[in-house]
Amino acid sequence: MLSWGENCQQGFRQRDGWSVSAGDGVHLLNLGFDITDLSADHSVLAFIKSNGDAAIIRTTESQDGERHRGKQKLVRCREKIQAVVCGDNMVTLLSKGGRVLCVDTTRTYIPRPLEALCNIPVSQVACGGQHSVALTKGGQVYTWGQNSRGQLGLGRVETCIDLPQRLGGLSALPVVLVAAGGEQSFALCVSGAVLGWGRNDRGQLGLGDTTDLNTPICYLNTKKSSHISCGKEHTAVLTKNGAVFTFGSGEYGQLGHNSFCNELRPRLVAELLGAKVTKIACGWHHTLVLTESRRVYSFGRGELGQLGHAEESHPSVPLPVQVPQDTNHGPIITNIYAGGNCSFATSVKEAQEESNTVQVSNITPGVIDKWISECNSKSWKKIKGEILRTFSSASCMNQMFLDQIKDKHFQTSSKYCGLNMSLAQRAFKKLSRKDDVLAEVQAAVILLLPSLDEMPVGVEGLRIFLLLNELLYWIQRHDTQGTSTTLTEAVAAAVQRLSADSLQVLGAWWSSQTSSTKVRHVAVWKKALSEILFSQPVYHGSWLKNLLLVLQNMYKANGRVAEHQRIPEQTFCVEVSKTFLEEDLGIWRSTSNGKVLDNQPFVLCNFPFVMDLKSKKMAFDIYAASTMRAHQPTMMTSGPATESCFFLGLKLNRASLLEGTFKQLAAAHPKDLKKPLAVYFDEDPKLTDVNKRDLFHHLFPKMVSPGSGMFMFNDCKTLAWFRITSKQEDKTHIFLFGVLCGLALWNNSLIHLPFPLALFKKLLGVEPTLEDLKEFMPDVGKSLQCILNYGEDEIKKLDWDFNINWEGSEVCLDPQNPEKLLTVLNKKEFVDAYVSHAFNASVETVFKEFKRGFFQVCDWDPVTLFRPEELRGLLVGQDVYDWAKLKKNTVWEVCFSSSTKQMFWEVFDELTEDQRKGFLWFLTGSRRVPIVGMDQVRMNVQVTCVQNGQHYDQHFPGALTCHSILYLPLYSCKEIMREKLTEALLTEGVFSM
């Protein structure tokens, strides 16, 4: 062993008193044994022999101030020791079994176990001046001792704490190393994040200030830090790439920056560039480094020889230590130690491969194969213990499945999780093959969840939540007994305890995963949610709340990424039972009406993104029906109840349909608009749903046509938009048009409404975009997209300003700067202003009237259940015709023979596509399919009633559109059926305006 500095040779028992000196105070000591660990402080030095024995050498000070080392004394201990640290007069030993043993050298050399950690295996201990830090094998950090500057990290003001206390804020972090200096403490995470706390008056925490901290704070996330060493008032950090950063006190040059100034932030030791460093060690006021080429450099305080070179007493740059050679071979340095005012290096005869990388705990395929293999009871007991230790520790789990390809996990940040999720997927899939193993994993995770911190220090503590989501997926897939529900509920609760910042990070990590991973993770929570939504009795407790909030976090995160990275919004949707919706809507209505209920349940309708379109439509219809009933008279109503009390009745003349409709709607009381719509034609008192459908079917094509003059149209006349108008009559007509659109939706009727998606976005408070302008005006939209793609030269060639022509008028898109030119810097501003003018500014007053009319009928809350494209589909339907599904869903009256059924479908199949659409109108009152699909069209075929003496062949088919009932005569042959059916379909277009 090499030794230099204060009393460098004293105290050690050397073989035959043999030592070699290099002339600069560096001595090669022949101890006769190898040293595996060594630590020194001001008053004590201790080391571990390769056989696991520990020895201690005390330093005493005489009355004249001279310091002398005593003789080395063997520690009497039954356990073999693997590590040692010294602090003042206290020596702390770590046994190979993970027990912490303390020796008070002022009293005895017999170690005593640290009772508080007796049952907790420890992997590392660090000592500062008068405090200690321990890292357990489960990744937990404990501190005890003096706390005058917050060096225990407990957030408390006590100056001294004798018993080890766990740092809860670090419980989930994958801590792999701890370090302690004079009155500062550090922890290092597996992916290089550094956490510091304690004294900081010289910048020894490296945070850019001089404020002490009594709780840990995380930084240096992307430096690939692999080791930390602390002096009394300075700190050194080694990276995996072999670079050294130092900070804190530079009073003696111990930072190596060619100055004696303090550094408040980590600064690279530039003099060491090119010499890859593998080890670092800090003494009280000096620093040692060992390079890959086995050379030792030192810098800092050196008047006692602790630097190993005589040129300067306090060199502020790294200088090589003069290593002595024995007569045979030069020593190969393997490790360095610095403590107090002395330095040491251990050596071997032959070089060994070493790495400065911290060992990562991981579940290898071999470990999993062992777990799921057949085994005896003794082996199974051992396996259960391994599973428990692995999955009941957040720290261990956060070290698993790291992306170690090119050390990518060292780039972990708020945007990147550092995990190899494919590796995790394969591992969990393999684990799920054995039920017993999966049960043990579940039990261990249940024990783990309550310990997870709400605000983990540093992002590495959040990896566990991604892993748990993946694990839950495989547990659910193999869960035949329903046992996964408890675990899923507990994980959801743990996620919801996280802070908003942590949820933001988690969302960013999740949204960056592959689409298949994201879909699997969403499926976990959807499955649990579906079980609740179809449970009896209906449940509205915290379990539902946590599930909805977890899904909401995922949904929002999905919406924050680029469109090509998103999973479809339908991925989040589940079907909801009618029973649940009815109760949920009751609660929802009471809260929207301003009623505050005690212990208010969580309401599903506030999370419409999880409801599939069928459920949303059902919820809207239930809400509308309930509102309609609320606006109708009850048994308690005084006076006679006439038909007009129950309906919004429109008595119309077919010859003046539009004029009559507008006139009667303008005169209607707003409350009456909420009632069911009843339409009567030409003095016919018969109340039928057919009339209502006829009204919408014929009225809207007339209103929304170029000939009506109410709207402007795009160049190909396929889509309409509002005109710029200041006439009150026009605004009134637009208001009534909005009322009619609202009535159609409220009364479950499809209409002809050829407007761009921008209309429905604006109804729901969503801003239209360039994509909407591309839909309405493809050529204009394409030109604006080109502008966004143009570079500076192309923009200059255009020579455009911010003035455009809209509906034949000159419009300035920036009225404050009428001479403003289009440039490459403001091109997006120009495009956004163009889109905004087209869909907002130009029609502001007109659209306001339309919206007012629409919501005069429909309540805002149920409409907001839908996305813009869904709202459009509800009003206009879709043109996707699944005729096979119509056949499948048809119900026949029992008196129809199989031959008649076959004859009908043969006739139907021979119809043209346009005739089939006509048949759909004949049956339902609309040529378009409801947005939820042909499943909503369930045709009920009944036999036409004929009077005695009449024959079926004399009659046409009939229909009751409100119930999709087809009245079909029992025709004698296929030809007559075809003739009567096609003739009946011709009446579809016969209607006078």
PDB file of C-alpha atoms in Angstrom, residues 370-371 373-386 434 436 440:
ATOM      1  CA  LYS A 370     -35.538 -19.472 -12.229  1.00  0.00           C
ATOM      2  CA  TRP A 371     -38.635 -17.933 -10.649  1.00  0.00           C
ATOM      3  CA  SER A 373     -39.349 -22.983 -13.167  1.00  0.00           C
ATOM      4  CA  GLU A 374     -40.495 -26.004 -11.189  1.00  0.00           C
ATOM      5  CA  CYS A 375     -38.823 -26.095  -7.774  1.00  0.00           C
ATOM      6  CA  ASN A 376     -39.000 -27.722  -4.339  1.00  0.00           C
ATOM      7  CA  SER A 377     -40.392 -25.999  -1.235  1.00  0.00           C
ATOM      8  CA  LYS A 378     -36.969 -24.817  -0.077  1.00  0.00           C
ATOM      9  CA  SER A 379     -36.157 -23.165  -3.405  1.00  0.00           C
ATOM     10  CA  TRP A 380     -39.640 -21.683  -3.600  1.00  0.00           C
ATOM     11  CA  LYS A 381     -39.163 -20.076  -0.186  1.00  0.00           C
ATOM     12  CA  LYS A 382     -35.959 -18.456  -1.426  1.00  0.00           C
ATOM     13  CA  ILE A 383     -37.658 -17.298  -4.630  1.00  0.00           C
ATOM     14  CA  LYS A 384     -40.504 -15.751  -2.658  1.00  0.00           C
ATOM     15  CA  GLY A 385     -37.951 -13.797  -0.637  1.00  0.00           C
ATOM     16  CA  GLU A 386     -36.291 -12.517  -3.822  1.00  0.00           C
ATOM     17  CA  LYS A 434     -46.898 -18.872 -13.427  1.00  0.00           C
ATOM     18  CA  ASP A 436     -47.940 -18.452  -7.953  1.00  0.00           C
ATOM     19  CA  GLU A 440     -46.303 -13.108  -4.931  1.00  0.00           C
TER      20      GLU A 440
END
